[in-house]
Coordinates of C-alpha atoms in Angstrom, one line a residue:
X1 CA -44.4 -45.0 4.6
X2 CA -45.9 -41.8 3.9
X3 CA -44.3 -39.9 0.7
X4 CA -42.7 -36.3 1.5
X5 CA -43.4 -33.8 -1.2
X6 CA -40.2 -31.3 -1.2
X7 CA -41.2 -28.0 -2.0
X8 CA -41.1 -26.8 -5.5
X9 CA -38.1 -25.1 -6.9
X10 CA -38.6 -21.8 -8.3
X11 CA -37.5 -21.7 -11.9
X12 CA -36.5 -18.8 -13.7
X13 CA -36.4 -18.8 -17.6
X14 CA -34.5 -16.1 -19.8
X15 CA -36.7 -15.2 -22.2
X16 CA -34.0 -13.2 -24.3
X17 CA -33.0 -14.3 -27.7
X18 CA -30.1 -17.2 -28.2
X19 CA -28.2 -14.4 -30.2
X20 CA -28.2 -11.7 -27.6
X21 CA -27.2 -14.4 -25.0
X22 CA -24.1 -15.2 -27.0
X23 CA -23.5 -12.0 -27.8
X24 CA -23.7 -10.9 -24.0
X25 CA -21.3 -13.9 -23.4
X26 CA -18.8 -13.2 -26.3
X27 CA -18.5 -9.3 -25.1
X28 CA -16.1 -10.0 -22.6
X29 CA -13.4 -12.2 -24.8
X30 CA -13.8 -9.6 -27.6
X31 CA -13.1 -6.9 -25.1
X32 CA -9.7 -9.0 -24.7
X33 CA -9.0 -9.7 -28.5
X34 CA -9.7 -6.1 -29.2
X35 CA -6.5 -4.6 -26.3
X36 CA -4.7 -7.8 -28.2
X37 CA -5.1 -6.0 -31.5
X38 CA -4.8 -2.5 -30.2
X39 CA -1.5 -3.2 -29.0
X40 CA 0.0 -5.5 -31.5
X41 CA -1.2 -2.2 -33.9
X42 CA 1.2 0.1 -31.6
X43 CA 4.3 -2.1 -31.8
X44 CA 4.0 -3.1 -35.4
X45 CA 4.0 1.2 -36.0
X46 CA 6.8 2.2 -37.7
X47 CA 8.3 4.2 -34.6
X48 CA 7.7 8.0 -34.8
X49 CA 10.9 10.2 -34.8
X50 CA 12.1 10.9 -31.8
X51 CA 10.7 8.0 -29.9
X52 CA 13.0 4.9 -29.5
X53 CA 12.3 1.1 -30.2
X54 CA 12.0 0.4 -26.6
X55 CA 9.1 4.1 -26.0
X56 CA 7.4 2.7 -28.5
X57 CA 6.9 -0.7 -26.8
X58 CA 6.5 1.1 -23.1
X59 CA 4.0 3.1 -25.2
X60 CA 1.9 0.3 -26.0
X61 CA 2.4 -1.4 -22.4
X62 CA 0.8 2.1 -21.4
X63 CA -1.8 1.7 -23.8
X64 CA -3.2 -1.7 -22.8
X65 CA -2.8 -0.9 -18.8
X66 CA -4.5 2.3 -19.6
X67 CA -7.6 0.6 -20.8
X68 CA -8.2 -2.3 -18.0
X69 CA -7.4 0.5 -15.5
X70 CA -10.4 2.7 -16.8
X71 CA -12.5 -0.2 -18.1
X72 CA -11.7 -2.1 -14.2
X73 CA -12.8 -5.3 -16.3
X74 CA -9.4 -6.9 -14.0
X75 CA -8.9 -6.0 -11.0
X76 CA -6.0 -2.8 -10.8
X77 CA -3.1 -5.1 -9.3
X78 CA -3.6 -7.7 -12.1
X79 CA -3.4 -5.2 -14.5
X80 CA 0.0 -4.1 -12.9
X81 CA 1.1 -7.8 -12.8
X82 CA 0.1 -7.9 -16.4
X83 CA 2.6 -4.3 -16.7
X84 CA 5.5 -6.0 -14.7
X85 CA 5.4 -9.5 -17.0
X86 CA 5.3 -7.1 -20.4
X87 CA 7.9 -4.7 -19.3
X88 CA 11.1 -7.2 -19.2
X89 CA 9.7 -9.4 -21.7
X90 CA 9.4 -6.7 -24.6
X91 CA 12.8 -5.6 -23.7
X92 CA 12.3 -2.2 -21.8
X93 CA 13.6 -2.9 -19.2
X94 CA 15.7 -5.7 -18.3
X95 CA 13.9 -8.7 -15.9
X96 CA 16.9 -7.8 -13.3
X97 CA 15.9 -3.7 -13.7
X98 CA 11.7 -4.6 -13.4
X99 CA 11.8 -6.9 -10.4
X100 CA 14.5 -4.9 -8.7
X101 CA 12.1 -1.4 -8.8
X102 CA 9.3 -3.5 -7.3
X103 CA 11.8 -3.2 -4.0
X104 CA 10.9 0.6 -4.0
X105 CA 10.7 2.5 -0.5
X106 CA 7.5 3.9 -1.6
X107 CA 6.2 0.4 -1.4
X108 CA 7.7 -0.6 2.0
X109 CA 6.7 3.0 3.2
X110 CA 3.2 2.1 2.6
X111 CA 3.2 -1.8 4.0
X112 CA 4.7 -0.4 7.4
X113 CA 2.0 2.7 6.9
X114 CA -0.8 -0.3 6.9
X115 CA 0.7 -2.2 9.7
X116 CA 0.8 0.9 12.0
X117 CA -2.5 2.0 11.2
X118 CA -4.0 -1.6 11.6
X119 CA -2.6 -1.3 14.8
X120 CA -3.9 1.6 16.0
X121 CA -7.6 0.5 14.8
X122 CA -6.9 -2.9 16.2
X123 CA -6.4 -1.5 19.6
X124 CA -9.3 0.2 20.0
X125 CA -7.2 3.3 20.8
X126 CA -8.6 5.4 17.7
X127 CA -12.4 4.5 18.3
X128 CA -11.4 5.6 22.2
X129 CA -9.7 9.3 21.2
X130 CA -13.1 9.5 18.5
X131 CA -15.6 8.7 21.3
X132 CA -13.9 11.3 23.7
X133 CA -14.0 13.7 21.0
X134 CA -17.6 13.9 19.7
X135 CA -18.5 13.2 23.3
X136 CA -16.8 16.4 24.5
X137 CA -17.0 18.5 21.9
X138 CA -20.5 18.1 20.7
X139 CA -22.5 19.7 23.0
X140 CA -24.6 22.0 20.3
X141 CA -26.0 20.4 16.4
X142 CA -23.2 22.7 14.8
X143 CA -20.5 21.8 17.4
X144 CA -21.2 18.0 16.8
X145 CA -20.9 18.6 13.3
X146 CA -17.7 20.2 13.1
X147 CA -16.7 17.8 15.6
X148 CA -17.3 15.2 13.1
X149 CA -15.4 16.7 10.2
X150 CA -12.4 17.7 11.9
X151 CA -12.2 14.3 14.1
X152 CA -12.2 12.8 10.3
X153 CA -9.7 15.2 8.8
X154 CA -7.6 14.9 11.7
X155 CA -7.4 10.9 11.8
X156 CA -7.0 10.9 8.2
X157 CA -3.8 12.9 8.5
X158 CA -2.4 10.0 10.3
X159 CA -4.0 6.8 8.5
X160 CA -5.6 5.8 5.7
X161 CA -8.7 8.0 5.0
X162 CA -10.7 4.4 3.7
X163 CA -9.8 3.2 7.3
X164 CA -10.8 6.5 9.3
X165 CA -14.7 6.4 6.9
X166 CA -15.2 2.9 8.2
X167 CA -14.2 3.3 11.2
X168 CA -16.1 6.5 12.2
X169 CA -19.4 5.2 10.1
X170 CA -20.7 2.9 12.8
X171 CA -20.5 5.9 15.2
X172 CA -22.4 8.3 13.2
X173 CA -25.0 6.2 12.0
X174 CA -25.9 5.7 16.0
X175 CA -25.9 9.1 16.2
X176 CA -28.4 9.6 13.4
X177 CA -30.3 7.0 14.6
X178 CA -30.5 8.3 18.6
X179 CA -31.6 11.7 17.0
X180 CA -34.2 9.6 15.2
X181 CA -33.1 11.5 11.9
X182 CA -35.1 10.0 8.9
X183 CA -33.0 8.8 6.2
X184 CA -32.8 10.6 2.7
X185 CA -35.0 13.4 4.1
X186 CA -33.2 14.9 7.2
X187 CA -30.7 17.8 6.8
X188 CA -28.9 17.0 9.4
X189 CA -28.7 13.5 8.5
X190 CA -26.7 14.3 5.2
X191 CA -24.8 16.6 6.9
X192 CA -23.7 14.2 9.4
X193 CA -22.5 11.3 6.4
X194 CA -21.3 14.6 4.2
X195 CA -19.2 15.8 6.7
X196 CA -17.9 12.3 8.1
X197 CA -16.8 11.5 3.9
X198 CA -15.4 15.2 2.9
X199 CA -13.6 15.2 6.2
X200 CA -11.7 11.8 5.2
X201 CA -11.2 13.4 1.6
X202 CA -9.8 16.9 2.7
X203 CA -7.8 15.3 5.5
X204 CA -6.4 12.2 3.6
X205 CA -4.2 14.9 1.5
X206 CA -2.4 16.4 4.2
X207 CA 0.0 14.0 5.0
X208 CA 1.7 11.1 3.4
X209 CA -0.7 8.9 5.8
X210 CA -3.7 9.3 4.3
X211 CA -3.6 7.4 1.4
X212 CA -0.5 5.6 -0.7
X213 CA -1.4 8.1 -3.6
X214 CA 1.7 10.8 -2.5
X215 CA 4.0 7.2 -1.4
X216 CA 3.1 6.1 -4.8
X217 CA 3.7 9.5 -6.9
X218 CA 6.5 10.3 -4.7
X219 CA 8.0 6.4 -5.6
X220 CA 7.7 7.6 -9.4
X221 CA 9.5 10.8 -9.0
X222 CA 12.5 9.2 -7.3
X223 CA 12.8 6.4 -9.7
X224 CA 12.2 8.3 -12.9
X225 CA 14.6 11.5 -12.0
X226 CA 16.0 11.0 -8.1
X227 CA 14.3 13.5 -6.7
X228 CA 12.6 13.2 -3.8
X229 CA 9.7 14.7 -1.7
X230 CA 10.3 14.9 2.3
X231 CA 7.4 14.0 4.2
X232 CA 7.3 18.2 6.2
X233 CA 8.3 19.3 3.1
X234 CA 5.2 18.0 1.4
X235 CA 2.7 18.7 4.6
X236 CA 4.0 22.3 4.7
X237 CA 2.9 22.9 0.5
X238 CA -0.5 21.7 0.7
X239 CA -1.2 22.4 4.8
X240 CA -3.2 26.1 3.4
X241 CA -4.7 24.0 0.7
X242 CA -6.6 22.2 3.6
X243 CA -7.0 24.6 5.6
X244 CA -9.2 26.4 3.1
X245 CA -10.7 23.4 1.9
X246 CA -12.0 22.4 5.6
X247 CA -13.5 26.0 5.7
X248 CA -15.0 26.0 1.9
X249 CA -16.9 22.3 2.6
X250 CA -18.3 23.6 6.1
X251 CA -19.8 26.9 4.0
X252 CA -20.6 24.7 0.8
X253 CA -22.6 21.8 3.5
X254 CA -24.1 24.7 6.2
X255 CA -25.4 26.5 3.2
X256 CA -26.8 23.7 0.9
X257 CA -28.2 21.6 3.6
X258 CA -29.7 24.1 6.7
X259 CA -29.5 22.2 10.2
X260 CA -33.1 21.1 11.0
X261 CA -33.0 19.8 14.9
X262 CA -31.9 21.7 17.8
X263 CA -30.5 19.4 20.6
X264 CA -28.3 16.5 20.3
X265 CA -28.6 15.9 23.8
X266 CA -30.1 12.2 22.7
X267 CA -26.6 11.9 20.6
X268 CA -24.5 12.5 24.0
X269 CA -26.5 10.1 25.3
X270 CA -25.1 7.8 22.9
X271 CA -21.8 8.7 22.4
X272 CA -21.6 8.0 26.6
X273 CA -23.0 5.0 26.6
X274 CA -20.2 3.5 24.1
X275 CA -17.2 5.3 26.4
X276 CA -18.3 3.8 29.2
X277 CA -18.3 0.4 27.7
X278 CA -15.1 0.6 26.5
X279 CA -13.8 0.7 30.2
X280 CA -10.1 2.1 31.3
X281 CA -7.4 3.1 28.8
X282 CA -5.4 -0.4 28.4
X283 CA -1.7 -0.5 28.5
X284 CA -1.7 -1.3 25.0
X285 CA -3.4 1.5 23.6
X286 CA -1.0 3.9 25.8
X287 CA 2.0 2.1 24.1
X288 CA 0.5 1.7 20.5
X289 CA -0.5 5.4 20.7
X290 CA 3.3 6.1 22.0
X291 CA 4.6 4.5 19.1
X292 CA 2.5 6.4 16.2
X293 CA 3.4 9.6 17.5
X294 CA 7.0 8.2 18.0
X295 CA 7.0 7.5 14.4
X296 CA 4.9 10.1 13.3
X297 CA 7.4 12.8 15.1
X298 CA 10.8 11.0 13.9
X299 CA 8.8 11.2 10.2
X300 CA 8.7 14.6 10.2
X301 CA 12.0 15.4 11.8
X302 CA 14.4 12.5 10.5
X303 CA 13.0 11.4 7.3
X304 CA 14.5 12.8 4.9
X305 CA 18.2 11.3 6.7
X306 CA 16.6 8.6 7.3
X307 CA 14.2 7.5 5.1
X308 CA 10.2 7.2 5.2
X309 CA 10.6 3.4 5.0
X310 CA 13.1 3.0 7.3
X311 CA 11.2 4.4 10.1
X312 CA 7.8 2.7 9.2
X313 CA 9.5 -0.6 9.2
X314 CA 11.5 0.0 12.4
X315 CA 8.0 1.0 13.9
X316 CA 6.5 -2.1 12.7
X317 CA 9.3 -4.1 14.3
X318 CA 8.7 -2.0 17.7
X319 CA 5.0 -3.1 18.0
X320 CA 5.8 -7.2 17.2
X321 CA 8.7 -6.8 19.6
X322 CA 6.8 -5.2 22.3
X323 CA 4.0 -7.9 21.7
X324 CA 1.7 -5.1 20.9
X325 CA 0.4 -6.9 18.4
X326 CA -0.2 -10.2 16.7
X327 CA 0.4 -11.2 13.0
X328 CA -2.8 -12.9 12.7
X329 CA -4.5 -9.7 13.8
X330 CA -3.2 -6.9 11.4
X331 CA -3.1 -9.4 7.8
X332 CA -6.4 -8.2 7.4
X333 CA -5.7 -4.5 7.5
X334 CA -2.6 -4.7 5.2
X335 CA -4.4 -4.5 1.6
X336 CA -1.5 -6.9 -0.6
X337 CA -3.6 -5.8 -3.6
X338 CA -2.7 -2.3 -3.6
X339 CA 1.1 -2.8 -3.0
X340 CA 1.0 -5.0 -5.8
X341 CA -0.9 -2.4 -7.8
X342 CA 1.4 0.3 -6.4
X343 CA 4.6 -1.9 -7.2
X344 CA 3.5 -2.4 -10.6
X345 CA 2.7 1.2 -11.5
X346 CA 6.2 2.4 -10.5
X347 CA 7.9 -0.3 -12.6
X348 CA 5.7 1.1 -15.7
X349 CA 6.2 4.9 -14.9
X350 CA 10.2 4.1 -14.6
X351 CA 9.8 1.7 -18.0
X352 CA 8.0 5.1 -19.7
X353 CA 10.9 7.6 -18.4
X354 CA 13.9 5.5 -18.7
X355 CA 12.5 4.6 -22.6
X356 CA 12.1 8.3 -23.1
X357 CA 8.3 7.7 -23.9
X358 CA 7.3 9.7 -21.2
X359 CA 8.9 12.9 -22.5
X360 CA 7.9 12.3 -26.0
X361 CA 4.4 11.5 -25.2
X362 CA 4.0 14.6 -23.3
X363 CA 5.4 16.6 -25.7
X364 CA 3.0 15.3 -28.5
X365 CA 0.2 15.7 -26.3
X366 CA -0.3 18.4 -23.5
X367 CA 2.8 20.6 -24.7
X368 CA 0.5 21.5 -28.2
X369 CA -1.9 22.9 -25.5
X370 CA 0.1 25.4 -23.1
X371 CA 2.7 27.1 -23.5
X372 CA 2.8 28.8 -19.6
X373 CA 4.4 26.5 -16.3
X374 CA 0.8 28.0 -14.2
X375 CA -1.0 26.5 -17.1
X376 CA 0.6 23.2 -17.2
X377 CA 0.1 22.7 -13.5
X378 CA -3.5 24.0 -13.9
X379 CA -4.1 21.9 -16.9
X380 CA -2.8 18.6 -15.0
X381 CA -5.0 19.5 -12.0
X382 CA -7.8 19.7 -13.7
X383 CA -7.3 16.5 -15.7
X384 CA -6.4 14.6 -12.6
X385 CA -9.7 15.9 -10.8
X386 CA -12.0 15.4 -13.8
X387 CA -10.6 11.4 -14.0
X388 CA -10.0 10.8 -10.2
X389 CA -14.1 11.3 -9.8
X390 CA -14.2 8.1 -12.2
X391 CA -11.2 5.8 -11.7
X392 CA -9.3 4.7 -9.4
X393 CA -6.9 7.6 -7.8
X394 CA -3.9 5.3 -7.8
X395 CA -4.8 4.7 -11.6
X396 CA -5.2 8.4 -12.1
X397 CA -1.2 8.9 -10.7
X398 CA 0.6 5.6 -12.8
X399 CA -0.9 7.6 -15.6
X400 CA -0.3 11.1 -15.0
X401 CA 2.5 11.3 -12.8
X402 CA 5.1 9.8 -15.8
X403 CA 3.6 12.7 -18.2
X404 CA 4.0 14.7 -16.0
X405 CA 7.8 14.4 -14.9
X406 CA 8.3 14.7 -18.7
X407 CA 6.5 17.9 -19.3
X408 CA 8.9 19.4 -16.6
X409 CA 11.8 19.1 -18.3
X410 CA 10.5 21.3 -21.6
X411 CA 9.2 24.5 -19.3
X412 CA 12.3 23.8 -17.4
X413 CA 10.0 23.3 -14.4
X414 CA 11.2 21.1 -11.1
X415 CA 9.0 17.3 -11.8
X416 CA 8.2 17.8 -7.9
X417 CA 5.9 20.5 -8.9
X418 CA 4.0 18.6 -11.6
X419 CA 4.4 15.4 -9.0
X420 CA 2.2 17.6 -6.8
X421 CA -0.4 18.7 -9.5
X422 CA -1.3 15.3 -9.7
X423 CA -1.0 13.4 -6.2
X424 CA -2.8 16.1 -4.5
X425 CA -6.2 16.9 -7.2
X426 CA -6.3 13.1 -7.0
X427 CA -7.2 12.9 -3.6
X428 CA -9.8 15.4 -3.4
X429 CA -12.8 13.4 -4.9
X430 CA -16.2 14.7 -3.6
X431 CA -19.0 14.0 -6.3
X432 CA -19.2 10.2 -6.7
X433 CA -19.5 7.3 -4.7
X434 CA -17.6 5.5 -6.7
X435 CA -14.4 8.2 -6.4
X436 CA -13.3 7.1 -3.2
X437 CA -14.7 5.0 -0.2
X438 CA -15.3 7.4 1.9
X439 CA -18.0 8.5 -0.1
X440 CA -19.1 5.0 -0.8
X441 CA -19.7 4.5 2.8
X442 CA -21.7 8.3 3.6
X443 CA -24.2 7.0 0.5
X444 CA -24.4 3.3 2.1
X445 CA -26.0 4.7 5.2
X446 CA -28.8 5.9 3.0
X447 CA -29.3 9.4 4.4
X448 CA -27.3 10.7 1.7
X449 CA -28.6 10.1 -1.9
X450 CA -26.2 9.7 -5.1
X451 CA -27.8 13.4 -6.3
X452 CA -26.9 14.5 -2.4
X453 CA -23.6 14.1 -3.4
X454 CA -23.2 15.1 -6.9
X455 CA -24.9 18.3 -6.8
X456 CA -22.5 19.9 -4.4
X457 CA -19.9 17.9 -4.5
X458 CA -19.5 19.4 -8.4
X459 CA -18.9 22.9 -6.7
X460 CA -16.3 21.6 -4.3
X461 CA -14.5 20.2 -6.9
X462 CA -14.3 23.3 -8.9
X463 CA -13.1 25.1 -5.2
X464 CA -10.7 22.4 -5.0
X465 CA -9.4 23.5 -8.7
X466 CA -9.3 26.9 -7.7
X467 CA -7.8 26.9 -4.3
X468 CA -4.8 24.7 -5.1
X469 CA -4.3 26.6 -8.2
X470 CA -3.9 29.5 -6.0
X471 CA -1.7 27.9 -3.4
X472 CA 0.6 26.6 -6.4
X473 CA 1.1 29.9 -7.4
X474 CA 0.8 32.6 -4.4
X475 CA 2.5 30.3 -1.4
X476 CA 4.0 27.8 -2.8
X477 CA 6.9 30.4 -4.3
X478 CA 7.1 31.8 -1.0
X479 CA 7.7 28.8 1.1
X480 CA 9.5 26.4 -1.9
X481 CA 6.7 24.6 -2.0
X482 CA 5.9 22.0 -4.2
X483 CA 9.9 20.8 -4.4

């Protein structure tokens, strides 16, 4: 019987020293034993005057989530488990109080946000009304590409912005690739992904829909002081904000990348093709679509009376009662990481007001540095952009949003306007991939390069400073704003 020789397997040897290796491998527990000693050196403190027993040990909760949320060496809902187990069992907050603010509305507002939006996608109905929009509306390069970045902004006023980017992406990058566009060199190429990822950004700050950032920063203002921001309310403050914001990254794009091709007549093409697969309007995208702006309507109308949640859940109930839906089919659109993340950064924003760390942290810290209310909410913006661009915008709002409801209270400011300093610059991420996924996904398609990005998106943050600073200040006391 002949022998068979098996092929040989490639072997790779580290040549790197046996120290370095076990240095390499040691990094990660000493990372660990290091936050161990960190915070046992906070609680072991004598406590400062004028923070209690129980600050001092929400201080050093703070502390240890602050670090795994920058470092991301867990992943963010972990570290918010992590806040939820330390919270009762150093005696904040009792374990009845911590589980009990994990039932927040801002929570349940943004499970029945996911389910409706997964719904929507799921149907089909959202790639349907995008089709019919780019088809009809982009007859000319520039009409296309406005097309594009208001189709995102739009849809991102009514879902999640991550949703609308990765949705929209495969339609784009057949449009780029009918136009025969060559990636990393075209204009028109980056403009395309730009405009597909800013439109998502600008757009997901509109509404409470386009993210769970203003659900979650609106969940720590009611908890920490019973305030609450109504879903018009909010939309009406930052609806100029946008505005200008849309009309800022069209100039900033137009100017920095000139259009290079002169029909998109091989785009329509395209764009026609798709529609006419897709065949009739079903009955379920009718009643899906009727049920969104059902809710979206009674959201805007009701829900202060009635309550975001409420209306979200009732909606959610609608679909599965109308069989609109399936259970199996929207599971994977309902992200249970981030609603434990979200649930866990309210129960440590509540822990760092109700302990009074909050206020004495704040007071120790940015209240050495202004002495003006424009200057605390310009100083909070700007911190809230400058870390947004590197960690997580959820992250950016369990740490800020606490400060900042306790800053409020010594420039006898309302903690709804500091609320918005920080929900709002959070959103608006524009110079890293790694800020948001919308951007992610316009780098992915490989038309537009990391420096693409960077070197204008540094310049649309600073507009995005500069206009809500204004709006803050010129409308927002016109209109009560920010309340």
């Amino acid at each position: 019987m002949p022998v068979r020789w098996s092929r040989p397997v490639a072997v790779k040897i580290d040549r790197r020293s046996i120290w370095l290796l076990l240095v390499l491998k040691g990094l990660r527990p000493l990372f660990f034993l290091a936050l161990a000693v960190l915070f046992w050196y906070i609680v072991s403190l004598p406590t400062p005057q004028g923070l209690t027993p129980e600050g001092q040990r929400a201080m050093a909760i703070f502390m240890v989530c602050l670090v795994l949320w920058v470092s991301n060496v867990v992943p963010l809902a972990i570290t918010s488990i992590l806040a939820i187990v330390l919270v009762p069992l150093l005696d904040v907050l009792s374990t009845q109080q911590t589980y009990a603010l994990f039932g927040n509305e801002a929570v349940f507002f943004i499970l029945g946000a996911f389910i409706l939006a997964g719904a929507v996608m799921q149907s089909g109905l959202s790639n349907r009304v995008a089709l019919a929009i780019l088809e009809r509306f982009g007859a000319s390069p520039r009409r296309l590409l406005v097309s594009i970045f208001l189709l995102a902004a739009s849809l991102s006023c009514l879902m999640s912005e991550h949703g609308v980017a990765a949705m929209l992406f495969p339609i784009v990058l057949e449009i780029a690739k009918g136009l025969e566009l060559r990636p990393g060199r075209s204009n028109y190429g980056k403009l395309l992904f730009l405009s597909l990822a800013w439109g998502c950004v600008i757009g997901g700050v509109a509404t409470f829909l386009g993210g769970a950032r203003v659900p979650l920063a609106a969940g720590i203002l009611k908890e920490t002081t019973g305030e609450t921001i109504g879903f018009l309310t909010y939309t009406v403050s930052v609806a100029p904000l946008v505005a200008a914001m849309l009309g800022v990254g069209y100039l900033v794009l137009t100017r920095t990348f000139p259009m290079d091709i002169e029909s998109v007549e091989k785009a329509r093409e395209v764009l026609g093709r798709r529609i006419y697969e897709m065949g009739k309007v079903s009955y379920r995208e009718y009643a899906v679509g009727a049920v969104m702006a059902g809710t979206v309507v009674v959201w805007m109308t009701l829900g202060h009376s009635l309550g975001l949640a409420n209306i979200a859940l009732t909606a959610v109930v609608l679909l599965f009662a109308l069989r609109l839906v399936r259970w199996k089919d929207i599971e994977e659109y309902v992200n249970w990481g981030i609603i434990l993340m979200y649930g866990g950064a309210i129960i440590l924003g509540a822990s760092l007001e109700k302990s009074g760390a909050a206020l004495w942290l704040a007071d120790r810290t940015i209240g050495e540095w202004v002495e003006a209310p424009w200057a605390v909410v310009a100083l909070f913006s700007l911190v809230t952009l400058v870390l947004t661009e590197g960690i997580s915008n959820a992250a950016v709002i369990a740490i800020l949003v606490p400060i900042s409801v306790g800053m409020a209270e010594n420039f006898g400011m309302e903690p709804a306007t500091l609320t918005y300093a920080v929900a709002v610059p959070a959103g608006l991420a524009f110079t890293l991939p790694l800020s948001t996924p919308a951007n992610a996904i316009a780098v992915s398609s490989s038309y537009v390069t990391v420096r693409d990005m960077a070197k204008i998106g540094i310049l649309m943050s600073a507009s995005a400073w500069v206009l809500f600073n204004l709006v803050a200040n010129l409308y927002w006391p016109l209109v009560g704003g920010g309340r």
